PDB file of C-alpha atoms in Angstrom:
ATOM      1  CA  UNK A   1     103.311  76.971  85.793  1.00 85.00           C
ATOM      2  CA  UNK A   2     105.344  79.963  86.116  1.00 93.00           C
ATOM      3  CA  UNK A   3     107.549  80.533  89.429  1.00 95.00           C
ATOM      4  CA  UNK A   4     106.039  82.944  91.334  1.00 94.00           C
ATOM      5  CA  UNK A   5     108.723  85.608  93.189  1.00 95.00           C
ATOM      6  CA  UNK A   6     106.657  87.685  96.509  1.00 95.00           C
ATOM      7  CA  UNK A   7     108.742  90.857  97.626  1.00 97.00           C
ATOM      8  CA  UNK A   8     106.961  92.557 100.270  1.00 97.00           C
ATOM      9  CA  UNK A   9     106.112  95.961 100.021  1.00 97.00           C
ATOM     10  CA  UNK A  10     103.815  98.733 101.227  1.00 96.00           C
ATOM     11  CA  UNK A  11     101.338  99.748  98.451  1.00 94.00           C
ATOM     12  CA  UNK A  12     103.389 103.196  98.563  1.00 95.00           C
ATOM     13  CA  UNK A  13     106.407 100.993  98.097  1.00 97.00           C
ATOM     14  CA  UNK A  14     105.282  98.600  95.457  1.00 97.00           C
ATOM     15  CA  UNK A  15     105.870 100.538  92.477  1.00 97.00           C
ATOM     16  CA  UNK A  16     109.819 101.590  93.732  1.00 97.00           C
ATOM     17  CA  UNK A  17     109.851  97.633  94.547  1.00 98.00           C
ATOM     18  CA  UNK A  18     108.834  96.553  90.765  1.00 98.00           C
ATOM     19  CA  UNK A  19     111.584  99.055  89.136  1.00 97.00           C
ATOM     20  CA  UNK A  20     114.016  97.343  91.079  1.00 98.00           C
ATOM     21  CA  UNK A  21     113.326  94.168  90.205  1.00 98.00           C
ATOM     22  CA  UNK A  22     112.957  95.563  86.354  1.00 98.00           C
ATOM     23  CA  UNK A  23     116.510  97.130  86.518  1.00 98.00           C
ATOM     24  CA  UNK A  24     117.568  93.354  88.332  1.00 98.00           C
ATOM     25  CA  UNK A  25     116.298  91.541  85.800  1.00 98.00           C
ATOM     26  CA  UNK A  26     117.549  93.814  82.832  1.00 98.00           C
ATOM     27  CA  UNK A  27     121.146  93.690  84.879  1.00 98.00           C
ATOM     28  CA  UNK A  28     121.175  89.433  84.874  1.00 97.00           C
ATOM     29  CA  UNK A  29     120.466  89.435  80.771  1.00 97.00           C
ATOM     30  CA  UNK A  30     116.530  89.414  80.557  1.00 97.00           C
ATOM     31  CA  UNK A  31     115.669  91.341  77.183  1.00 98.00           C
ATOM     32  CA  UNK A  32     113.676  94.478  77.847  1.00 98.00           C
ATOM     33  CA  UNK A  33     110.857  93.101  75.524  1.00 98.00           C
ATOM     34  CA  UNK A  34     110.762  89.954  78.139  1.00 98.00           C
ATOM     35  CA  UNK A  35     108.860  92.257  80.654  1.00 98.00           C
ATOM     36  CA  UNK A  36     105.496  93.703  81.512  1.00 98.00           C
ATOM     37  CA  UNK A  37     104.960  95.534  84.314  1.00 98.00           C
ATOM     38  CA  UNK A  38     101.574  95.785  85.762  1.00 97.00           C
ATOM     39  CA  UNK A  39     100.098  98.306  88.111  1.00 97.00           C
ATOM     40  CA  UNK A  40      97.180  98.288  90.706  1.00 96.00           C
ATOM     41  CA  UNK A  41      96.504 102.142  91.842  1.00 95.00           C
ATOM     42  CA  UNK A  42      98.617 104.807  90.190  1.00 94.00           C
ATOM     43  CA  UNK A  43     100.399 104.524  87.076  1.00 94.00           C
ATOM     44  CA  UNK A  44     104.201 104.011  86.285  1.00 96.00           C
ATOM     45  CA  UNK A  45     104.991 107.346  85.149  1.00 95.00           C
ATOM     46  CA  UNK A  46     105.777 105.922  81.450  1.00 96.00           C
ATOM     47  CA  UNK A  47     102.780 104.285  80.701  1.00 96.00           C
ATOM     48  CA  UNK A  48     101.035 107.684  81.724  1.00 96.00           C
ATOM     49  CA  UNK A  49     103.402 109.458  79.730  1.00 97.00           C
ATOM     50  CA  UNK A  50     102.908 107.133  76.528  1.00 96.00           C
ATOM     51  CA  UNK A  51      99.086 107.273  77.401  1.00 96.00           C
ATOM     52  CA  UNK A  52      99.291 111.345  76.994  1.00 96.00           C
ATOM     53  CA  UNK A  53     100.072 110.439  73.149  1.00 96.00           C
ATOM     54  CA  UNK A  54      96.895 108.293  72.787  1.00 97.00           C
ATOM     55  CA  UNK A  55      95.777 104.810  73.483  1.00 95.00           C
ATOM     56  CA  UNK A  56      96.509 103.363  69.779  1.00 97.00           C
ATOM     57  CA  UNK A  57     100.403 105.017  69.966  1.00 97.00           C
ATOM     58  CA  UNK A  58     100.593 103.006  73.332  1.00 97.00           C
ATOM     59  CA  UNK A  59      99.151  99.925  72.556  1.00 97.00           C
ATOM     60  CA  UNK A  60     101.290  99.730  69.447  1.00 97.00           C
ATOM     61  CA  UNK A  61     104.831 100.138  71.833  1.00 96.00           C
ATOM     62  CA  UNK A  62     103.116  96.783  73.689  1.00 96.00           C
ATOM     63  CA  UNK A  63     102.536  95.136  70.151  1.00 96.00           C
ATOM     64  CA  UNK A  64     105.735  95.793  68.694  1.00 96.00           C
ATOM     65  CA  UNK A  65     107.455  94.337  71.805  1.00 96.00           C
ATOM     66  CA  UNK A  66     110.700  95.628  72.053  1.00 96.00           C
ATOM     67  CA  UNK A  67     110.299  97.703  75.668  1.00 97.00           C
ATOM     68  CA  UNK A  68     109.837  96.781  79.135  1.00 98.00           C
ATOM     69  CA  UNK A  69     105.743  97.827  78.806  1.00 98.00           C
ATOM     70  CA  UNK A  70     104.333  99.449  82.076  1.00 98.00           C
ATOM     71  CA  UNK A  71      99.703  98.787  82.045  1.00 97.00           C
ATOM     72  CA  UNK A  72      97.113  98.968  84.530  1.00 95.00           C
ATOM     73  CA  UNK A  73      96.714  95.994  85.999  1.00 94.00           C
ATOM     74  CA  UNK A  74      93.236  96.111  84.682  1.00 91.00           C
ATOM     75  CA  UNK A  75      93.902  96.218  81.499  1.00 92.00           C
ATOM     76  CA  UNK A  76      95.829  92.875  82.047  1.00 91.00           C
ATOM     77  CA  UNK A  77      93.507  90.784  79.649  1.00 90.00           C
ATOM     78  CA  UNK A  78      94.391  92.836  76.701  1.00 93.00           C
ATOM     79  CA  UNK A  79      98.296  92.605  77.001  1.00 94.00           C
ATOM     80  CA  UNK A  80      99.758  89.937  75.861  1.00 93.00           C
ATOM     81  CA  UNK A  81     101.595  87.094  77.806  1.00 94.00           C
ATOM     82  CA  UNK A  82     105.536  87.378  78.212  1.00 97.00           C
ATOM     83  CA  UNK A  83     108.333  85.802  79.908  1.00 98.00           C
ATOM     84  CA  UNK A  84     108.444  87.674  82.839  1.00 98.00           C
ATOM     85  CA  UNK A  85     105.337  89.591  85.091  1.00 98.00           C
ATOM     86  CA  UNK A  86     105.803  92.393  86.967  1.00 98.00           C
ATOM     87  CA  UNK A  87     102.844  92.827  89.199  1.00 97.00           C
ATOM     88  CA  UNK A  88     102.888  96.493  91.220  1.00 97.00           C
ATOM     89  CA  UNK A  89     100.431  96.133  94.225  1.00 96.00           C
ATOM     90  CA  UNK A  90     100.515  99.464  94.330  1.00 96.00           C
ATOM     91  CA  UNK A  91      96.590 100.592  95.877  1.00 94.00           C
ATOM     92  CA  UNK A  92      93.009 100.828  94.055  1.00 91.00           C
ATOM     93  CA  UNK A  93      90.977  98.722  95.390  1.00 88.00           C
ATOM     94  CA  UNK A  94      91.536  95.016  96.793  1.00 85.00           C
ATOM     95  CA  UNK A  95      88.775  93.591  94.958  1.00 86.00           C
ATOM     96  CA  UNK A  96      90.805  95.032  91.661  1.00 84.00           C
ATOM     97  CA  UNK A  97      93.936  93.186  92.461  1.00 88.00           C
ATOM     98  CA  UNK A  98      92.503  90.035  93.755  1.00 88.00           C
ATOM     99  CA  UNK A  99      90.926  89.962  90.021  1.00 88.00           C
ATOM    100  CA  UNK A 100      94.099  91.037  88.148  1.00 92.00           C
ATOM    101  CA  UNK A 101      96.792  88.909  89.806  1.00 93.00           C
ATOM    102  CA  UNK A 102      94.964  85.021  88.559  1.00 91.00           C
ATOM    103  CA  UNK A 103      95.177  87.084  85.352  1.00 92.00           C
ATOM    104  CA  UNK A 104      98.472  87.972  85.850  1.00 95.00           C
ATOM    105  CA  UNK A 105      99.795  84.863  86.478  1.00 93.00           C
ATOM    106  CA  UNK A 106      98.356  83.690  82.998  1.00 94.00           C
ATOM    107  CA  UNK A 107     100.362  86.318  81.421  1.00 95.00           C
ATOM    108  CA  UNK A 108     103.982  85.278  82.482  1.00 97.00           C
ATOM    109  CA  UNK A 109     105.798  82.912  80.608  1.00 97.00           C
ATOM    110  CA  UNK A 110     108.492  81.769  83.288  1.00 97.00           C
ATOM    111  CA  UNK A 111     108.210  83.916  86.393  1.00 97.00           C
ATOM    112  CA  UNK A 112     105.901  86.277  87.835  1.00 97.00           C
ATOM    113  CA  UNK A 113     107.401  88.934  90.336  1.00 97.00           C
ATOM    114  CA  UNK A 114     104.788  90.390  92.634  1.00 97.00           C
ATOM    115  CA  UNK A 115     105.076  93.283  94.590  1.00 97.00           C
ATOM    116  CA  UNK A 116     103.218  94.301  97.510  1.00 95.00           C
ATOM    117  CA  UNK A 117     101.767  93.288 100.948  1.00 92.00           C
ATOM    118  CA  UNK A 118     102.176  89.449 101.318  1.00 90.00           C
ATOM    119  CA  UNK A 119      98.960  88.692 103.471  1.00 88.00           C
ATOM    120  CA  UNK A 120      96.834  89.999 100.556  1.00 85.00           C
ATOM    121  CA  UNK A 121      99.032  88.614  97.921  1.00 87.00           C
ATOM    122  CA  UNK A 122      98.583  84.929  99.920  1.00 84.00           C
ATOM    123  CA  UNK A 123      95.134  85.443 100.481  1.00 84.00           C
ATOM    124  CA  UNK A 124      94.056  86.098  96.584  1.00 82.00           C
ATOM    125  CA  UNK A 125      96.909  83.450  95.205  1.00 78.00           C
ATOM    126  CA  UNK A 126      96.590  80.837  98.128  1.00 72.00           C
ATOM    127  CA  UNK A 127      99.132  80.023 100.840  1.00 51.00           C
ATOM    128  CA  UNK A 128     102.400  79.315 100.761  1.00 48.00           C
ATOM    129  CA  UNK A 129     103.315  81.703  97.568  1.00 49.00           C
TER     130      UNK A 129
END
């Protein structure tokens, strides 16, 4: 079972909370290609800038697995389990995250970092997280 990390945050905060805890990570020796990031509302800037280039261009960045890769947290059944989960509560609806974040939790390897408001993050993952 991976550790799971909470840092509170405000949904408008959540995304500015993840990068923080990407550039931590990156800063204590975790490869770039150790991360996904995973978003609830808006997207991280990169993934909608990779997105712009087509879905197959973006997808291949995730396969080849050399990045830090940024997805919608709805898309978190297609991406592919690493080390370390990002998890940007960062809006859309509640019912969306409550789905993504079991999901989520499937995906990381060794730790999964959540970001966002910690009654709704305890509520969907259980008490005491």
């Amino acid at each position: 079972m991976p550790q799971v990390q909470l840092i509170p945050a405000s949904a408008e905060g959540a995304l500015d909370a993840a990068e923080e805890a990407v550039d931590l990570l990156l800063d204590t020796g975790r490869a770039p290609g150790d991360i996904l990031v995973l978003t609830t509302g808006d997207p991280h800037p990169w993934a909608a800038h990779e997105l712009s280039f087509g879905e197959a261009a973006y997808w291949a960045l995730h396969d080849a697995g050399d990045d830090v890769f940024y997805a919608d947290a709805a898309q978190v059944e297609r991406a592919a389990g690493r080390p370390v989960v990002v998890f940007a509560a960062n809006g859309g609806p509640v019912e969306a995250t409550a789905a993504a974040l079991p999901a989520a939790l499937t995906r990381a390897g060794a730790l999964l970092i959540v970001c966002g408001d910690p009654k709704q993050i305890n509520s969907v993952l259980g008490a005491g997280v």
